[in-house]
Tab-separated table of N, CA and C in Angstrom:
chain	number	residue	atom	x	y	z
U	1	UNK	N	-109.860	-46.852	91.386
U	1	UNK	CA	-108.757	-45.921	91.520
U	1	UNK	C	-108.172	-45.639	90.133
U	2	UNK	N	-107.450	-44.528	89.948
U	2	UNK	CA	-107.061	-43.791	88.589
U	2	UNK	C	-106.233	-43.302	89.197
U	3	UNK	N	-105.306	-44.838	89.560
U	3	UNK	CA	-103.325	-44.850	89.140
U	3	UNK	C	-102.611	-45.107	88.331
U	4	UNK	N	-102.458	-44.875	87.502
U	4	UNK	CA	-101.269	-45.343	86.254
U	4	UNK	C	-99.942	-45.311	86.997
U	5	UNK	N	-99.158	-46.453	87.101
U	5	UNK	CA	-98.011	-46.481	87.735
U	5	UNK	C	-97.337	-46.380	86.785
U	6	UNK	N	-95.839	-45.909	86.828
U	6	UNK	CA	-94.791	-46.196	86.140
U	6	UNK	C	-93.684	-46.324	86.512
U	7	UNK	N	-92.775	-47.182	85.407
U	7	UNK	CA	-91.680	-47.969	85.995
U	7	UNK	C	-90.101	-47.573	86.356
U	8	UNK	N	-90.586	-46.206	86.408
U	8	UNK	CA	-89.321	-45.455	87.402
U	8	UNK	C	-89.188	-45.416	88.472
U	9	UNK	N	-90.406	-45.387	89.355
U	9	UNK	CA	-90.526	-45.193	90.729
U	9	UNK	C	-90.961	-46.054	91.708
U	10	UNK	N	-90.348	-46.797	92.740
U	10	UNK	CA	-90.966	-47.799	93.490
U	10	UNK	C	-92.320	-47.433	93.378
U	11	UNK	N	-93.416	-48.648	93.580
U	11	UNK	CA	-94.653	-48.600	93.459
U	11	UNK	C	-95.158	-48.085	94.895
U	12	UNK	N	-94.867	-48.314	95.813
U	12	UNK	CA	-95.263	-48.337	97.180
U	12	UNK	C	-95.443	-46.126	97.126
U	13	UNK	N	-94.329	-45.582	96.810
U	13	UNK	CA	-94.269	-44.753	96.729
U	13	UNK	C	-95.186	-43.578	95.797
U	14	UNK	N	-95.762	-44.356	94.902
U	14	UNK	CA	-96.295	-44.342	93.805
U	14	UNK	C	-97.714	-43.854	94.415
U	15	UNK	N	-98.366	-44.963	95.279
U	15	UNK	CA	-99.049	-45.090	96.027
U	15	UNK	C	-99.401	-44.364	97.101
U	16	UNK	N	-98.448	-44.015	97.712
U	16	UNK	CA	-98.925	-43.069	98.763
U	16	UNK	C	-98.746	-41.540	98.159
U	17	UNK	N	-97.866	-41.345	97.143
U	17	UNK	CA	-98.238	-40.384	96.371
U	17	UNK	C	-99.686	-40.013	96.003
U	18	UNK	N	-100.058	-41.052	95.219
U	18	UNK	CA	-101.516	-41.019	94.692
U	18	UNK	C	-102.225	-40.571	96.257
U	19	UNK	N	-102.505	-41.090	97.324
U	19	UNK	CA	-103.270	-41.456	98.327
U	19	UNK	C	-103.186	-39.915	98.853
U	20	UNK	N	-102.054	-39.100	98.646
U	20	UNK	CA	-102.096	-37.747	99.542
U	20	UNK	C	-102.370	-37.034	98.470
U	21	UNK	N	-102.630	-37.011	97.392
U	21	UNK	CA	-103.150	-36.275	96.465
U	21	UNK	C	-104.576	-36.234	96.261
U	22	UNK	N	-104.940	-37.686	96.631
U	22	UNK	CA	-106.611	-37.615	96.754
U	22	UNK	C	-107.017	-36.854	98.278
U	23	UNK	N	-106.171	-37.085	99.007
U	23	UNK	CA	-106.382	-36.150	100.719
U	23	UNK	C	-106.364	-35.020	99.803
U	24	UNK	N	-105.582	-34.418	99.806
U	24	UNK	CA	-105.553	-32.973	99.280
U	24	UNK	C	-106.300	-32.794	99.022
U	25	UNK	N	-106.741	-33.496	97.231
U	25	UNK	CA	-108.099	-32.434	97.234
U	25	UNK	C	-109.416	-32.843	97.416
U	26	UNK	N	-109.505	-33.900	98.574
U	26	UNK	CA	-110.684	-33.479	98.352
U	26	UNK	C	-111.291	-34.869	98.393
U	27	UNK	N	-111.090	-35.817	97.326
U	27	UNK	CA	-111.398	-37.209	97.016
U	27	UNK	C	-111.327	-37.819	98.408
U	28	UNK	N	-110.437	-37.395	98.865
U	28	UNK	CA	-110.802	-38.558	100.371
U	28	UNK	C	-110.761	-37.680	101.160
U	29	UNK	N	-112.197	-38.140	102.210
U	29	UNK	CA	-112.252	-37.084	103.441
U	29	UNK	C	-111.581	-37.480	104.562
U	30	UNK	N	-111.376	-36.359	105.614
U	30	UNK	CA	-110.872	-36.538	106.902
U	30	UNK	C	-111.805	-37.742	107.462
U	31	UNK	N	-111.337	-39.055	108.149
U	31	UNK	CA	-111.922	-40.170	108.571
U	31	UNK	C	-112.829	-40.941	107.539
U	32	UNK	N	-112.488	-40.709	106.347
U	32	UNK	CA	-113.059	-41.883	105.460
U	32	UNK	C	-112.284	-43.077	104.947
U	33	UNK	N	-113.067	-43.769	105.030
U	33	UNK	CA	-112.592	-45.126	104.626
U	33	UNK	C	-111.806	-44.997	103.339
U	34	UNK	N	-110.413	-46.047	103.492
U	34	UNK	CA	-109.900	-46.381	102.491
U	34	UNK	C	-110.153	-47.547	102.093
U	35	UNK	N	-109.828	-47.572	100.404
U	35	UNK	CA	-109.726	-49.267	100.200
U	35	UNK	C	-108.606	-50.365	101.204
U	36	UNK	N	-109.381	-51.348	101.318
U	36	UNK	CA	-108.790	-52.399	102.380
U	36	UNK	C	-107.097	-52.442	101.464
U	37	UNK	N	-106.010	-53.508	101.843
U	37	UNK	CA	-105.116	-53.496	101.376
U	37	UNK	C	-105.187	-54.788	100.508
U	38	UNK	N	-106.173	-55.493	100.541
U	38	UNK	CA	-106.268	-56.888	99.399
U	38	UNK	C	-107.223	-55.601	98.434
U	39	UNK	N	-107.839	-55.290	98.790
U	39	UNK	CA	-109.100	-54.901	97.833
U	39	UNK	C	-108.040	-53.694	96.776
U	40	UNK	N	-107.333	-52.937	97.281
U	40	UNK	CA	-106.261	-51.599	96.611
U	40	UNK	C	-104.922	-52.577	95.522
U	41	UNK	N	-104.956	-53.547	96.322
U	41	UNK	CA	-103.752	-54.575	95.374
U	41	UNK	C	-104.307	-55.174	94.224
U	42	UNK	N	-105.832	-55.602	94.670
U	42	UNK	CA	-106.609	-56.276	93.737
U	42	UNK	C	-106.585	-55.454	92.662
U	43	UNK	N	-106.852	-53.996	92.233
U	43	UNK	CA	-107.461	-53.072	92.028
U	43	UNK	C	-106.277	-52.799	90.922
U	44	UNK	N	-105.074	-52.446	91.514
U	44	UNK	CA	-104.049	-52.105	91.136
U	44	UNK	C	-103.237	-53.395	90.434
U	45	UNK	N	-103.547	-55.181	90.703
U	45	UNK	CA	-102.739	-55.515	90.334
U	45	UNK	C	-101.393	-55.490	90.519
U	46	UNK	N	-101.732	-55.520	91.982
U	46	UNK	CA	-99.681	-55.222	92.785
U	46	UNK	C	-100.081	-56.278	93.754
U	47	UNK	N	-98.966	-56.265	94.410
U	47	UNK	CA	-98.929	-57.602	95.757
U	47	UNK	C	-99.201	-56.601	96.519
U	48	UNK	N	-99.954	-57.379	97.592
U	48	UNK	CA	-100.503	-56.902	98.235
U	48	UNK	C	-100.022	-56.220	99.259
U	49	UNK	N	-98.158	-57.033	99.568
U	49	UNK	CA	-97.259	-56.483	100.490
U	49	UNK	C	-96.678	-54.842	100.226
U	50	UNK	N	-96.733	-54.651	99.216
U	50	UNK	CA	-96.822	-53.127	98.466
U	50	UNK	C	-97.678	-52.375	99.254
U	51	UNK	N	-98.662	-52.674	98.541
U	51	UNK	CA	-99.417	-51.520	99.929
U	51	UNK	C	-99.615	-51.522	100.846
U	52	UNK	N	-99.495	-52.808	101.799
U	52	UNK	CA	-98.960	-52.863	103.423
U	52	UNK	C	-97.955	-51.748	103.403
U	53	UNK	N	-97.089	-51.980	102.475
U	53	UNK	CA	-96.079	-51.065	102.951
U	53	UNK	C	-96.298	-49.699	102.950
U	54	UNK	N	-96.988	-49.112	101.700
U	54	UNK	CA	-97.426	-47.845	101.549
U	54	UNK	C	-98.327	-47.186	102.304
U	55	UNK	N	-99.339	-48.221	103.001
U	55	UNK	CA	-100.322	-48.397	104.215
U	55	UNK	C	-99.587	-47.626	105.695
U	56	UNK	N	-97.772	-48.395	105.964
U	56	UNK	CA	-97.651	-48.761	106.918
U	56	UNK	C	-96.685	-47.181	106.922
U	57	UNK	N	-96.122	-46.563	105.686
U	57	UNK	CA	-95.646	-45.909	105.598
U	57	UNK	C	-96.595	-44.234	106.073
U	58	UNK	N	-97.454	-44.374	105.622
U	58	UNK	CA	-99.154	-43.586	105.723
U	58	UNK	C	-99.343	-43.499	107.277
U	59	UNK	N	-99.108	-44.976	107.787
U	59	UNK	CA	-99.736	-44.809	109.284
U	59	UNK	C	-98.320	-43.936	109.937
U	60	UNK	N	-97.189	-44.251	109.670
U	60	UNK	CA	-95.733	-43.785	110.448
U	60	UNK	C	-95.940	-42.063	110.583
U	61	UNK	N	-96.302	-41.793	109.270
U	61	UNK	CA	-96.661	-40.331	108.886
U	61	UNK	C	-97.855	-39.796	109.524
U	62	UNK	N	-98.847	-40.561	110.070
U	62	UNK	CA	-99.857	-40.136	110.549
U	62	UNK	C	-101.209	-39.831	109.947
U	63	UNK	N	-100.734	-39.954	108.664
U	63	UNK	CA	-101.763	-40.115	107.487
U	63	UNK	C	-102.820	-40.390	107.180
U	64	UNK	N	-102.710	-41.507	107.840
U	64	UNK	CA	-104.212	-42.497	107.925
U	64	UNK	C	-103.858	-43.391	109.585
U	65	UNK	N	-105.086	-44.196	109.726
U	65	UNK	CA	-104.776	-44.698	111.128
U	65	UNK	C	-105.824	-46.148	110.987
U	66	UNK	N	-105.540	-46.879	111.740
U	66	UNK	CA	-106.200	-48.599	111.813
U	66	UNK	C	-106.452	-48.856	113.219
U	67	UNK	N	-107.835	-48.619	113.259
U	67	UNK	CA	-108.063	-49.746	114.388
U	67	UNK	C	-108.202	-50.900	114.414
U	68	UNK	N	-107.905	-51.770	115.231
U	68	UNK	CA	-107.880	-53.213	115.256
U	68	UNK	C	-108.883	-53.820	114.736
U	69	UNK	N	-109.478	-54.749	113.709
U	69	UNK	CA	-110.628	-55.157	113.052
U	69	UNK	C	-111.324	-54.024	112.172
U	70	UNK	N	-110.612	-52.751	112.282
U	70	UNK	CA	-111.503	-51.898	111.091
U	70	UNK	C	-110.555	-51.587	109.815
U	71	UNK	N	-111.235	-50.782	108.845
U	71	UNK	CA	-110.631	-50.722	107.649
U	71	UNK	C	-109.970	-49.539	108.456
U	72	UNK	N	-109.090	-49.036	107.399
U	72	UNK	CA	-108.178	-47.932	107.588
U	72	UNK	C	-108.704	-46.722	106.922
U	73	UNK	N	-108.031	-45.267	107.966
U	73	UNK	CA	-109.053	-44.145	107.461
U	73	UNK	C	-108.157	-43.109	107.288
U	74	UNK	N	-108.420	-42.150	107.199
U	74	UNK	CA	-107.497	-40.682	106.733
U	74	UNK	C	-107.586	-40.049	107.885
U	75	UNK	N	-106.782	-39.520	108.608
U	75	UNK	CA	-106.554	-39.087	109.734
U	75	UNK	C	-107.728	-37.235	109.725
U	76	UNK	N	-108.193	-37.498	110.757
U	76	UNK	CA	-108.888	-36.236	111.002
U	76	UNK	C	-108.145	-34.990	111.948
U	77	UNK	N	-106.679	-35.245	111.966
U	77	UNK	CA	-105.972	-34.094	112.735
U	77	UNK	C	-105.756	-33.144	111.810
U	78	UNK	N	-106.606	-31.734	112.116
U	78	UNK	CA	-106.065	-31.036	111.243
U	78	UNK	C	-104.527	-30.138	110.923
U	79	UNK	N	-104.064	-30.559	112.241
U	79	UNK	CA	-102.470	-30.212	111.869
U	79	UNK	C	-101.674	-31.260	110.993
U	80	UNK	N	-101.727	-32.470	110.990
U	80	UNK	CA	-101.366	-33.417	110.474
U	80	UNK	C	-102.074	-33.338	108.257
U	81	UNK	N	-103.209	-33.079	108.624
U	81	UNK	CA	-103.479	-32.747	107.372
U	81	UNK	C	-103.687	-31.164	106.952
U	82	UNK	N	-103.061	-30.198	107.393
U	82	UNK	CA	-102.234	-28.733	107.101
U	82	UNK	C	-100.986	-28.855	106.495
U	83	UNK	N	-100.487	-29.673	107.738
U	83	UNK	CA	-98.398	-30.319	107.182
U	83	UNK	C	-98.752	-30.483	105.333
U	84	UNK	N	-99.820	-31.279	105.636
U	84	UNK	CA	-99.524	-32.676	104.692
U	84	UNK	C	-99.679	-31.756	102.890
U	85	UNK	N	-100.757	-30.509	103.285
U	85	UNK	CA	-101.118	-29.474	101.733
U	85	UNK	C	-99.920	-28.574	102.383
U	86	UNK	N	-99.524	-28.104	103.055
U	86	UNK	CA	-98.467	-27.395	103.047
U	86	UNK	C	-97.080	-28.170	102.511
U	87	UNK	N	-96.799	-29.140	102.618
U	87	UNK	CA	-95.577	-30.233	101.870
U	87	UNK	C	-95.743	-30.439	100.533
U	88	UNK	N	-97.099	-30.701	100.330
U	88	UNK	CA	-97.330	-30.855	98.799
U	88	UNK	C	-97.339	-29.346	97.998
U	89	UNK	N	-97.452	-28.629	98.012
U	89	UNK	CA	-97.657	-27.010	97.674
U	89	UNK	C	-96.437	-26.566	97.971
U	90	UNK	N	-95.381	-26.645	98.634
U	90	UNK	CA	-93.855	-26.352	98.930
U	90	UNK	C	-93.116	-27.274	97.563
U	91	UNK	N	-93.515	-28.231	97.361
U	91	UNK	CA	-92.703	-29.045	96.779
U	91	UNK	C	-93.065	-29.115	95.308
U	92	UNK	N	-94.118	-28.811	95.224
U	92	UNK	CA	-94.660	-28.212	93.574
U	92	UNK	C	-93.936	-26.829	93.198
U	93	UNK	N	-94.021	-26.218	94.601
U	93	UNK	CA	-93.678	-24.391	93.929
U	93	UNK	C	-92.080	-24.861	93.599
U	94	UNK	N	-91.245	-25.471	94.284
U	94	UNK	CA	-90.118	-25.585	94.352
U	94	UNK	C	-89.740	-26.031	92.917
U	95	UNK	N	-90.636	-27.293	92.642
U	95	UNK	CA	-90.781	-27.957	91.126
U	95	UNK	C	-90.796	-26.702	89.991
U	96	UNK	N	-91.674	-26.140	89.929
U	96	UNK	CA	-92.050	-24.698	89.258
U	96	UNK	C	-90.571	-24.044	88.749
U	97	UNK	N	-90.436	-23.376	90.381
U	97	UNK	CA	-89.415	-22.194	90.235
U	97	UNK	C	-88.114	-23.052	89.493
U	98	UNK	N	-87.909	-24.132	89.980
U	98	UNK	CA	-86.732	-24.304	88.894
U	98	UNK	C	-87.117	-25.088	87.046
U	99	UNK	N	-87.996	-25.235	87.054
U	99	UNK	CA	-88.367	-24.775	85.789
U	99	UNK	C	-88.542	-24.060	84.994
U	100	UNK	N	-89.121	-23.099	85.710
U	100	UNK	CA	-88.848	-21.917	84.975
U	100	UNK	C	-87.369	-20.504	85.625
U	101	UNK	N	-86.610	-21.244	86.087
U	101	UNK	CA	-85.671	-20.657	86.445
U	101	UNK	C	-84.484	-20.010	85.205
U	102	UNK	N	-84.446	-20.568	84.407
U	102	UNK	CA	-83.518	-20.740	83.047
U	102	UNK	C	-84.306	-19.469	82.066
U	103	UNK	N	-85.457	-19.216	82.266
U	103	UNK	CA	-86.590	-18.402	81.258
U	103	UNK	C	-86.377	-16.780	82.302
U	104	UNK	N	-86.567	-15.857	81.255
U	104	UNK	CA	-86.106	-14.138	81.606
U	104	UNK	C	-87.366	-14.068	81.534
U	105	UNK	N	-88.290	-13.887	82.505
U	105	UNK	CA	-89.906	-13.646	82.945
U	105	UNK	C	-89.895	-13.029	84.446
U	106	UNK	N	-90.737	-12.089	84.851
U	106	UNK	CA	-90.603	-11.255	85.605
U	106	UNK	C	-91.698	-11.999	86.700
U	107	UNK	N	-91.642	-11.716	87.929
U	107	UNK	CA	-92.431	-12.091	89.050
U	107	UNK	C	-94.085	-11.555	88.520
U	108	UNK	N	-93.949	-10.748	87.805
U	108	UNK	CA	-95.631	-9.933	87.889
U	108	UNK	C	-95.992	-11.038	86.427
U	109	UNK	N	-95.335	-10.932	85.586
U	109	UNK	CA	-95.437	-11.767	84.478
U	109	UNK	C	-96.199	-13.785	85.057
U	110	UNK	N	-95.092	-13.999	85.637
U	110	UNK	CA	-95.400	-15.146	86.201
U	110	UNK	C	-96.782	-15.599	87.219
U	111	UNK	N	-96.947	-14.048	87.600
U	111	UNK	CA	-98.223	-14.246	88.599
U	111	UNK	C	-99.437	-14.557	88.049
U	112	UNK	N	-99.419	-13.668	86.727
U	112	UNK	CA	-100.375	-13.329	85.729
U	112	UNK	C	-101.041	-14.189	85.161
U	113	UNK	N	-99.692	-15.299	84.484
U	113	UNK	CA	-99.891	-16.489	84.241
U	113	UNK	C	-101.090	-17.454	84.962
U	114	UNK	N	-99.914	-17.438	86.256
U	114	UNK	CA	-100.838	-18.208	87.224
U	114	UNK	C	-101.878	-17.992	87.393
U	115	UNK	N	-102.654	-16.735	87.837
U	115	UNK	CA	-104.022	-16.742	87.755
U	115	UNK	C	-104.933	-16.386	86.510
U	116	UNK	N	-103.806	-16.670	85.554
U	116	UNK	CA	-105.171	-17.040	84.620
U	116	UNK	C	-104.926	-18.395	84.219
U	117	UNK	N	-104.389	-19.035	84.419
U	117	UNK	CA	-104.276	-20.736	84.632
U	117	UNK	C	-105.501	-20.983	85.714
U	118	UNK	N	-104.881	-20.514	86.429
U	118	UNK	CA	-106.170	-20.730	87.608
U	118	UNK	C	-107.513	-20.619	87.255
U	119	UNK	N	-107.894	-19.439	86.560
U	119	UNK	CA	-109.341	-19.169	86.507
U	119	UNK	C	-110.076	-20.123	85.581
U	120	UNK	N	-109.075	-20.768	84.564
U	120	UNK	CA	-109.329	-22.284	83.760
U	120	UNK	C	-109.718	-23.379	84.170
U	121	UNK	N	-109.215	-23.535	85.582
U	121	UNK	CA	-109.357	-24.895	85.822
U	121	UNK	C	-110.533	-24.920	86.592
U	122	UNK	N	-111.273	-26.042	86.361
U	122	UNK	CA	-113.044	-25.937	86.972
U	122	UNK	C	-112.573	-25.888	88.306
């Protein structure tokens, strides 16, 4: 895993951050296995009760799901994982617009930007 934590933000949080960002794009599929919660602590160098929690926080959300004796997986509902890029993409644009809220740039200006940012990134 390629988490760099830092020491502003509870870790647990940190974590399931990371974990819906790999859903998003892509890195983890609908019903694939996650790392176990000794094996993700190991990994990370956190207690292990951390990511129980971030685990347990994941399952509340619907996120991922555990059957009894199996590893834990990424939920294959696709409304549940629609919410989940629609929350993350609401909450970036939101990030955005008030960043550049303070700057005299026009909607067509800003679009422009964006898709040629876009056409950069592989």
């Amino acid at each position: 895993m390629k988490l760099t934590l830092n020491k502003r933000d509870p870790i647990y949080l940190q974590v399931i951050a990371y974990l819906k960002q790999e859903i998003i794009s892509g890195q983890l599929q609908p019903g694939q296995e996650i790392p176990s919660r000794r094996q993700l602590a190991n990994d990370l160098k956190i207690n292990p009760n951390t990511v129980q929690r971030a685990y347990s926080e994941m399952e509340a959300e619907q996120l991922i799901y555990t059957e009894p004796n199996r590893p834990s997986k990424v939920t294959e509902d696709p409304n549940t994982l629609k919410n989940l890029r629609n929350e993350w993409f609401n909450h970036a644009v939101k990030d955005f617009v008030v960043a550049i809220k303070t700057v005299d740039i026009s909607i067509e200006e800003v679009t422009d930007m964006i898709k040629t940012e876009m056409n950069k990134q592989p």
